Each structure stands twice: as structure tokens, then as C-alpha cells.
Amino acid sequence: MLCVIAGCQNVNKQIADSASQKNINMDGFLSLGEIETSNADTGTPQGRFIVGRLTYRSRKVGIPADQKVPTTGYFRAVETESLLGSKEKIIEYDFTAGSDAEAAKALEVLEQKRKNAQDKIMLTSP
């Protein structure tokens, strides 16, 4: 993640190209700390601490020509609170479908789940 912040575009492209050829599921946290011994404007120490969440999925699906692509989906809605007091509301979903009609139906079902989860999260928020 440090390369993304630093702007190492060539390395990022190589990582993305490599990941796109594999089935990968990454989910976790990352942090970046930066401290200056003295801020030029104020003459005092200055620090930054960034905490974030990483979610990345890459899937390569190979279906033999004599078989149908299955219609399947994934849905998750969670609320989290960190030790530092920051709160997150995460809603994610994806799906595969065997036809345009099945894709439209799957998207409709998952979108309705997203709306229901979002309404529930808003109702429970302070």
C-alpha cells in the first residue's frame, strides 16, 4: 500500500497484472504513520496516522463449453468501530450470472438487499 501512496505506478501495474491472473481474496487493515520532527510553519513536531481497510477480490472463472455458468451471489453488510473511535458502515456484494436476464434478476435482488441493509444501518445510527 505504501507504493500506492508514493506513486510507484509501474510496480502497481505489475502487481495488478499478476493479481488479475489469479483467484485472490484479500481483506484486512492497513496503517501508515508519518512523523516530522519539526513543522516549518509552527516549529513544533507534527505527526499523521492513517488507518484503513483493504478489500480486494479477483476471480478467474473457467467454465467448460459444455457447462452453464452458474448464477450465484455474495452479500455482506457490517458496521464496525475501531479502538480509535472511527466507525465504518460497509455494504458489499457481487455476483456471476449465466445470462443477461439472470444477471438483471440477481442485480435486482442484491440491490434490494443493499437498500434494506442501508436503511437498517441508518435507523440504528445515533
XYZ file of C-alpha atoms in Angstrom:
126
model
C 0.000 0.000 0.000
C 2.960 2.299 0.574
C 3.734 2.141 -3.155
C 0.214 3.352 -3.971
C 0.712 6.388 -1.754
C 4.237 7.014 -3.046
C 3.115 6.724 -6.658
C 5.073 3.674 -7.847
C 2.867 3.250 -10.898
C 4.988 0.649 -12.683
C 5.137 -1.608 -9.600
C 1.386 -1.154 -9.029
C 0.677 -2.167 -12.634
C 2.840 -5.287 -12.249
C 1.045 -6.229 -9.019
C -2.381 -5.640 -10.605
C -1.453 -7.644 -13.722
C -0.201 -10.517 -11.582
C -3.276 -10.475 -9.329
C -5.663 -10.381 -12.279
C -4.450 -13.812 -13.396
C -5.340 -15.476 -10.078
C -8.217 -16.035 -7.682
C -7.393 -13.675 -4.836
C -9.380 -12.597 -1.798
C -7.691 -10.037 0.476
C -9.487 -8.469 3.400
C -7.783 -6.682 6.253
C -6.449 -3.465 7.733
C -3.506 -1.250 6.920
C -1.849 1.686 8.601
C 0.621 4.404 7.670
C 2.453 6.595 10.165
C 4.436 9.723 9.354
C 6.211 11.946 11.858
C 8.115 15.187 11.253
C 10.488 16.285 13.984
C 9.571 19.903 13.346
C 6.913 21.591 11.257
C 8.480 24.501 9.333
C 5.461 26.764 9.902
C 4.923 26.211 13.625
C 8.282 24.865 14.823
C 6.524 22.006 16.627
C 6.514 18.255 15.944
C 3.791 17.028 13.632
C 2.505 13.539 13.009
C -0.079 11.763 10.892
C -1.504 8.323 11.355
C -3.772 6.830 8.709
C -5.740 3.654 9.379
C -7.748 1.982 6.672
C -9.424 -1.160 5.461
C -8.342 -3.160 2.439
C -10.708 -5.355 0.448
C -9.684 -6.790 -2.910
C -11.149 -9.674 -4.885
C -10.055 -11.045 -8.214
C -11.618 -14.134 -9.736
C -10.795 -16.043 -12.868
C -13.600 -18.421 -13.758
C -13.149 -21.140 -16.327
C -16.342 -22.916 -17.307
C -16.069 -25.741 -19.836
C -18.003 -25.115 -23.063
C -20.451 -27.933 -22.326
C -21.450 -26.478 -18.924
C -23.568 -23.479 -17.983
C -22.191 -20.543 -15.978
C -23.853 -20.726 -12.551
C -25.828 -17.780 -11.215
C -24.546 -17.079 -7.735
C -24.025 -14.071 -5.494
C -22.410 -12.769 -2.335
C -23.759 -10.090 0.043
C -22.336 -8.628 3.258
C -23.380 -5.667 5.406
C -21.451 -4.830 8.589
C -20.870 -1.953 10.968
C -17.530 -1.678 12.741
C -15.941 0.642 15.274
C -12.179 0.870 15.768
C -10.268 1.270 19.015
C -9.674 4.878 18.000
C -13.420 5.542 17.740
C -13.806 5.687 13.964
C -16.904 3.976 12.581
C -17.438 2.231 9.259
C -20.552 1.036 7.506
C -19.633 -1.480 4.820
C -22.028 -2.927 2.267
C -20.575 -5.094 -0.480
C -21.900 -7.595 -2.963
C -21.042 -9.268 -6.241
C -22.451 -11.966 -8.473
C -21.971 -14.065 -11.588
C -24.778 -14.966 -13.958
C -25.338 -17.295 -16.860
C -27.373 -14.839 -18.961
C -28.350 -11.197 -19.192
C -31.816 -11.983 -17.777
C -30.353 -13.849 -14.787
C -27.848 -11.011 -14.261
C -30.663 -8.441 -14.180
C -32.621 -10.567 -11.692
C -29.554 -11.129 -9.456
C -28.703 -7.423 -9.521
C -32.282 -6.533 -8.567
C -32.253 -8.939 -5.584
C -28.833 -7.787 -4.352
C -29.696 -4.115 -4.833
C -32.847 -4.603 -2.726
C -30.741 -6.277 -0.016
C -28.354 -3.305 -0.148
C -31.201 -0.811 0.256
C -32.675 -2.799 3.170
C -29.282 -3.035 4.891
C -28.587 0.656 4.325
C -31.983 1.611 5.779
C -31.357 -0.647 8.789
C -27.906 0.844 9.369
C -29.306 4.394 9.182
C -32.102 3.548 11.599
C -29.655 2.164 14.188
C -27.161 5.034 13.898
C -27.155 7.655 16.666
